[in-house]
């Protein structure tokens, strides 16, 4: 009977209409999120969301963002997964390394070996150090290098442009960084390169009572903190081209002075809190994303330094800072030995920001 009824029926039963889901985050929220994401230099949502309120307030304070109370409330309530979903199309639009380290045998036995497991509950002031070569495709002749120093406790990172990878250049750069830091250097950990394992660097550490340690040979994980910064700062802002001469070095030094402010004040990072192993499965648990400046303010440093950091954050316009970084990047890239016009003219982050201007 049922089969006959189906055969005699005029047509198939109409399918129920899909239930329309109410859209909570409308276009003004998405546009505001896009702008905040670009100003953060397109960091992942797990790093962006905990820092959202600080960055939104900064953009409003410097009149780069005008939000209604409702839009701002929705923006600050976003979870990382929802932010990822709202940014999916934008991320689809904007979606190599070379080792130049030579082992230094001199005085190696005088320097204590430290492994990646030895950084537990350290206070600000203990740095990992590494050098990055800007030799392009050929590691011959004289070319610039970058000294990268990353504080283990806070993630505070400083970079200096070196005319070469000599022991004198490294020692001079260490002195310059020590003058700029808002806290003293207490420990210095390097790889086994000859630019670090030498009498000048040892004397520099001894004179300032800085603990000097080194990683194990051929163990990249021993210097995981600074290796990550080599990619996220040095290679991201300078690139892989070959740079030579004083003109390039001065421009690179200017770029690092700008990125130091941007990275340490406006780029939150996630610190590994604990790692659990269950057979072959490893589960990592991270602390909430914070900027190096936030971690430094929460540490046991003087109230004067804390006040100075807070004042500097309030007075720094992140969009204006990004504009200076981009202008300096372009000037630096034009001094590359093998200049690539396409890479210099690639999509400008500032033009993208201008296209996402919102008056919500």
Coordinates of C-alpha atoms in Angstrom, one line a residue:
X1 CA 0.0 0.0 0.0
X2 CA 2.8 2.4 0.9
X3 CA 4.7 1.6 -2.2
X4 CA 1.6 2.2 -4.4
X5 CA 1.0 5.5 -2.7
X6 CA 4.6 6.5 -3.4
X7 CA 4.2 5.5 -7.1
X8 CA 0.9 7.3 -7.5
X9 CA 2.2 10.5 -5.8
X10 CA 2.9 13.5 -8.0
X11 CA 6.4 14.0 -6.9
X12 CA 8.9 13.6 -4.0
X13 CA 8.0 15.0 -0.7
X14 CA 9.6 18.5 -0.3
X15 CA 12.7 18.5 1.8
X16 CA 12.6 20.6 5.0
X17 CA 14.3 23.9 4.6
X18 CA 17.6 24.1 6.4
X19 CA 17.4 26.1 9.7
X20 CA 19.1 29.5 9.2
X21 CA 21.7 30.1 11.8
X22 CA 21.6 33.5 13.4
X23 CA 24.8 35.4 12.5
X24 CA 26.4 36.7 15.7
X25 CA 29.6 38.2 14.2
X26 CA 28.4 40.5 11.4
X27 CA 30.5 42.4 8.8
X28 CA 31.6 45.3 11.1
X29 CA 33.1 42.7 13.5
X30 CA 34.8 40.8 10.7
X31 CA 36.3 44.0 9.2
X32 CA 37.6 45.1 12.6
X33 CA 39.1 41.7 13.2
X34 CA 40.9 41.8 9.9
X35 CA 42.4 45.1 10.6
X36 CA 43.6 44.0 14.1
X37 CA 45.0 40.8 12.5
X38 CA 47.0 42.8 9.9
X39 CA 48.4 45.2 12.5
X40 CA 49.5 42.1 14.5
X41 CA 51.4 41.0 11.4
X42 CA 49.0 38.1 10.8
X43 CA 49.9 36.1 13.9
X44 CA 47.8 33.0 14.8
X45 CA 44.5 33.4 16.7
X46 CA 45.8 31.6 19.8
X47 CA 48.4 34.4 20.2
X48 CA 46.1 37.2 19.0
X49 CA 43.0 36.7 21.1
X50 CA 44.7 37.0 24.6
X51 CA 46.3 40.2 23.3
X52 CA 43.2 41.6 21.5
X53 CA 42.1 44.1 24.1
X54 CA 45.5 45.7 24.5
X55 CA 45.9 46.0 20.7
X56 CA 42.4 47.3 20.1
X57 CA 42.8 49.9 22.8
X58 CA 46.1 51.0 21.3
X59 CA 44.5 51.3 17.8
X60 CA 41.6 53.3 19.3
X61 CA 44.0 55.5 21.3
X62 CA 45.9 56.4 18.1
X63 CA 42.7 56.8 16.1
X64 CA 43.2 53.9 13.7
X65 CA 40.0 52.2 14.7
X66 CA 36.6 53.5 15.6
X67 CA 34.2 50.9 17.1
X68 CA 30.8 51.0 18.6
X69 CA 30.4 49.5 22.0
X70 CA 28.6 46.5 20.6
X71 CA 31.2 45.7 17.9
X72 CA 34.0 46.1 20.4
X73 CA 32.3 43.8 22.9
X74 CA 31.9 41.1 20.2
X75 CA 35.5 41.5 19.0
X76 CA 36.9 41.1 22.5
X77 CA 34.7 38.0 23.2
X78 CA 36.1 36.1 20.2
X79 CA 37.6 32.6 20.8
X80 CA 40.7 31.6 18.8
X81 CA 38.6 29.0 16.9
X82 CA 35.9 31.6 15.9
X83 CA 38.6 34.1 14.9
X84 CA 40.2 31.4 12.7
X85 CA 36.8 30.7 11.1
X86 CA 36.2 34.4 10.4
X87 CA 39.7 34.9 9.0
X88 CA 39.7 31.8 6.9
X89 CA 39.3 33.6 3.5
X90 CA 41.9 36.2 4.4
X91 CA 44.4 33.6 5.5
X92 CA 43.9 31.7 2.2
X93 CA 45.0 34.9 0.3
X94 CA 48.3 35.3 2.2
X95 CA 49.2 31.9 2.7
X96 CA 64.8 27.7 3.5
X97 CA 67.4 28.1 5.6
X98 CA 71.2 27.7 5.4
X99 CA 73.7 26.9 8.2
X100 CA 76.9 29.0 8.2
X101 CA 78.3 27.9 11.5
X102 CA 81.8 26.7 11.8
X103 CA 82.8 24.9 15.0
X104 CA 85.1 26.7 17.3
X105 CA 87.5 24.4 19.1
X106 CA 89.3 27.2 21.0
X107 CA 88.6 27.2 24.8
X108 CA 85.6 24.9 24.3
X109 CA 86.4 22.8 27.3
X110 CA 86.3 25.9 29.6
X111 CA 82.6 26.5 28.8
X112 CA 79.9 24.4 30.5
X113 CA 77.5 22.5 28.3
X114 CA 73.8 23.2 28.7
X115 CA 70.9 21.2 27.2
X116 CA 67.4 22.3 26.2
X117 CA 66.1 20.7 29.5
X118 CA 68.2 23.1 31.7
X119 CA 66.0 26.2 31.3
X120 CA 63.7 25.8 34.2
X121 CA 62.3 28.7 36.3
X122 CA 64.8 31.2 35.1
X123 CA 64.6 34.9 35.8
X124 CA 64.9 37.6 33.1
X125 CA 68.5 38.0 32.0
X126 CA 69.5 34.5 30.7
X127 CA 69.9 34.7 26.9
X128 CA 70.3 32.2 24.1
X129 CA 72.4 33.6 21.2
X130 CA 72.9 32.7 17.6
X131 CA 74.2 34.2 14.3
X132 CA 72.3 34.3 11.0
X133 CA 74.3 34.7 7.7
X134 CA 73.0 37.0 5.0
X135 CA 75.1 35.4 2.3
X136 CA 72.3 34.7 -0.2
X137 CA 73.0 31.5 -2.2
X138 CA 76.8 31.7 -2.0
X139 CA 78.6 31.6 1.4
X140 CA 81.8 33.1 0.0
X141 CA 83.4 36.5 0.5
X142 CA 82.4 39.1 3.0
X143 CA 78.7 39.5 3.9
X144 CA 76.6 40.8 6.8
X145 CA 75.3 38.6 9.6
X146 CA 72.8 39.1 12.4
X147 CA 73.4 38.4 16.1
X148 CA 70.1 37.3 17.7
X149 CA 69.7 37.3 21.5
X150 CA 66.5 35.9 23.1
X151 CA 65.7 36.0 26.8
X152 CA 64.4 32.6 28.0
X153 CA 62.1 33.9 30.7
X154 CA 60.3 36.6 28.8
X155 CA 61.1 36.0 25.1
X156 CA 62.5 39.5 24.9
X157 CA 64.6 39.5 21.7
X158 CA 67.3 41.9 20.3
X159 CA 69.1 41.7 17.0
X160 CA 72.2 43.4 15.8
X161 CA 73.6 43.7 12.3
X162 CA 77.3 42.5 12.1
X163 CA 79.7 43.5 9.4
X164 CA 81.0 39.9 9.6
X165 CA 81.1 37.0 12.0
X166 CA 84.3 37.8 13.8
X167 CA 84.8 37.6 17.5
X168 CA 85.4 41.3 17.7
X169 CA 82.1 42.1 15.9
X170 CA 80.2 39.8 18.2
X171 CA 81.8 41.2 21.4
X172 CA 81.0 44.8 20.2
X173 CA 77.4 43.8 19.5
X174 CA 77.0 42.3 22.9
X175 CA 78.1 45.5 24.5
X176 CA 75.7 47.5 22.4
X177 CA 72.8 45.2 23.3
X178 CA 73.7 45.3 27.0
X179 CA 73.3 49.1 26.9
X180 CA 69.8 48.9 25.3
X181 CA 68.2 46.2 27.4
X182 CA 65.8 47.2 30.2
X183 CA 67.4 44.5 32.4
X184 CA 70.9 43.2 32.9
X185 CA 72.4 40.1 31.1
X186 CA 73.0 37.4 33.6
X187 CA 73.6 34.4 31.4
X188 CA 74.8 33.8 27.9
X189 CA 74.3 30.6 26.0
X190 CA 75.5 30.0 22.5
X191 CA 76.2 27.2 20.0
X192 CA 79.7 26.0 19.3
X193 CA 80.5 28.5 16.5
X194 CA 84.0 30.1 16.5
X195 CA 82.3 33.5 16.6
X196 CA 81.2 32.7 20.2
X197 CA 83.8 30.2 21.4
X198 CA 86.8 32.6 21.6
X199 CA 88.7 34.6 24.2
X200 CA 87.0 37.9 23.4
X201 CA 83.5 36.7 24.2
X202 CA 84.8 34.8 27.3
X203 CA 86.5 37.9 28.5
X204 CA 83.4 40.0 27.9
X205 CA 81.3 37.5 30.0
X206 CA 84.0 37.3 32.7
X207 CA 84.3 41.1 33.1
X208 CA 80.5 41.5 33.5
X209 CA 80.1 38.3 35.7
X210 CA 77.8 36.8 33.0
X211 CA 77.4 33.0 33.1
X212 CA 78.6 31.6 29.8
X213 CA 77.3 28.2 28.6
X214 CA 77.1 26.4 25.3
X215 CA 74.8 23.9 23.7
X216 CA 75.7 20.4 22.6
X217 CA 77.1 20.0 19.0
X218 CA 74.5 19.3 16.3
X219 CA 71.6 19.5 18.7
X220 CA 69.3 22.3 17.4
X221 CA 66.7 21.7 20.2
X222 CA 69.3 23.0 22.7
X223 CA 68.7 26.4 21.3
X224 CA 65.0 26.2 20.4
X225 CA 64.1 29.7 21.7
X226 CA 66.6 31.6 19.6
X227 CA 66.2 29.4 16.6
X228 CA 62.5 30.2 16.5
X229 CA 63.3 33.9 16.6
X230 CA 65.7 33.5 13.7
X231 CA 62.8 32.5 11.6
X232 CA 60.0 34.7 12.9
X233 CA 62.1 37.9 13.1
X234 CA 65.4 37.8 11.1
X235 CA 64.2 35.8 8.1
X236 CA 60.7 37.3 8.2
X237 CA 61.8 41.0 8.2
X238 CA 65.2 40.8 6.4
X239 CA 64.8 37.7 4.2
X240 CA 67.3 35.5 2.5
X241 CA 69.1 37.9 0.1
X242 CA 72.8 38.7 0.2
X243 CA 73.8 41.9 1.9
X244 CA 77.3 43.5 2.0
X245 CA 78.8 46.8 3.0
X246 CA 78.2 49.6 5.5
X247 CA 75.2 51.1 3.8
X248 CA 73.3 47.8 4.1
X249 CA 74.5 47.3 7.6
X250 CA 73.2 50.7 8.8
X251 CA 69.8 50.1 7.2
X252 CA 69.6 46.6 8.7
X253 CA 70.5 48.1 12.1
X254 CA 67.8 50.7 11.8
X255 CA 65.3 48.0 10.8
X256 CA 66.2 46.0 13.9
X257 CA 65.8 49.0 16.2
X258 CA 62.2 49.3 14.9
X259 CA 61.4 45.6 15.0
X260 CA 62.7 45.4 18.6
X261 CA 60.0 47.8 19.7
X262 CA 57.3 46.1 17.6
X263 CA 58.2 42.5 18.5
X264 CA 58.7 43.1 22.2
X265 CA 55.7 45.3 22.7
X266 CA 53.1 44.1 20.2
X267 CA 53.9 40.5 19.3
X268 CA 52.6 38.0 21.9
X269 CA 54.1 34.5 22.0
X270 CA 53.1 31.3 23.7
X271 CA 55.5 29.6 26.2
X272 CA 55.5 25.9 26.7
X273 CA 54.3 25.2 30.2
X274 CA 54.5 21.4 30.4
X275 CA 55.0 18.5 28.0
X276 CA 53.4 15.1 28.7
X277 CA 54.4 11.8 27.0
X278 CA 52.0 8.8 26.8
X279 CA 53.8 6.1 24.8
X280 CA 54.4 7.6 21.4
X281 CA 52.0 10.5 21.9
X282 CA 53.3 13.9 23.2
X283 CA 50.9 16.5 24.5
X284 CA 52.0 20.0 24.9
X285 CA 50.3 22.6 27.2
X286 CA 51.1 26.3 26.7
X287 CA 50.7 29.4 28.8
X288 CA 48.4 32.1 27.7
X289 CA 50.0 34.2 24.9
X290 CA 51.7 37.3 26.2
X291 CA 54.2 39.8 24.8
X292 CA 57.8 39.9 26.1
X293 CA 57.0 43.3 27.7
X294 CA 54.0 41.8 29.5
X295 CA 56.1 39.0 30.9
X296 CA 58.8 41.4 31.9
X297 CA 56.2 43.6 33.8
X298 CA 55.0 40.6 35.6
X299 CA 58.5 39.6 36.7
X300 CA 60.5 40.8 39.6
X301 CA 62.1 43.9 38.1
X302 CA 62.1 47.5 39.4
X303 CA 58.9 49.5 39.4
X304 CA 60.7 52.2 37.4
X305 CA 61.4 49.8 34.6
X306 CA 57.8 48.5 34.7
X307 CA 56.5 52.1 34.5
X308 CA 58.8 52.9 31.6
X309 CA 57.6 49.9 29.6
X310 CA 53.9 50.7 30.2
X311 CA 54.5 54.3 29.2
X312 CA 56.3 53.2 26.1
X313 CA 53.5 50.9 25.1
X314 CA 50.9 53.7 25.6
X315 CA 52.9 56.2 23.5
X316 CA 53.8 53.8 20.6
X317 CA 51.5 53.8 17.6
X318 CA 51.7 50.3 16.1
X319 CA 50.4 51.3 12.6
X320 CA 53.0 54.2 12.4
X321 CA 55.6 51.7 13.6
X322 CA 54.7 49.2 10.9
X323 CA 54.9 52.0 8.3
X324 CA 58.5 52.8 9.4
X325 CA 59.4 49.1 9.3
X326 CA 58.1 48.6 5.8
X327 CA 59.8 51.7 4.5
X328 CA 63.1 50.6 6.0
X329 CA 62.6 47.1 4.7
X330 CA 62.2 48.4 1.1
X331 CA 65.3 50.6 1.4
X332 CA 67.3 47.6 2.7
X333 CA 66.1 45.2 0.0
X334 CA 67.1 47.7 -2.6
X335 CA 70.7 47.4 -1.4
X336 CA 70.7 43.6 -1.9
X337 CA 73.5 42.3 -4.1
X338 CA 71.1 40.4 -6.2
X339 CA 68.1 42.6 -6.0
X340 CA 64.7 41.0 -6.9
X341 CA 62.2 43.8 -8.0
X342 CA 59.3 41.4 -7.6
X343 CA 60.1 40.8 -3.9
X344 CA 60.4 44.5 -3.3
X345 CA 57.1 45.3 -5.0
X346 CA 55.1 42.4 -3.4
X347 CA 51.8 43.2 -1.6
X348 CA 52.3 46.0 0.9
X349 CA 50.9 45.3 4.4
X350 CA 50.1 49.1 4.7
X351 CA 48.0 49.0 1.5
X352 CA 46.1 46.1 2.9
X353 CA 45.5 48.0 6.1
X354 CA 44.3 51.0 4.1
X355 CA 41.8 48.8 2.3
X356 CA 40.4 47.5 5.6
X357 CA 39.8 50.9 7.1
X358 CA 36.6 50.8 9.1
X359 CA 34.4 53.5 10.7
X360 CA 32.2 51.1 12.6

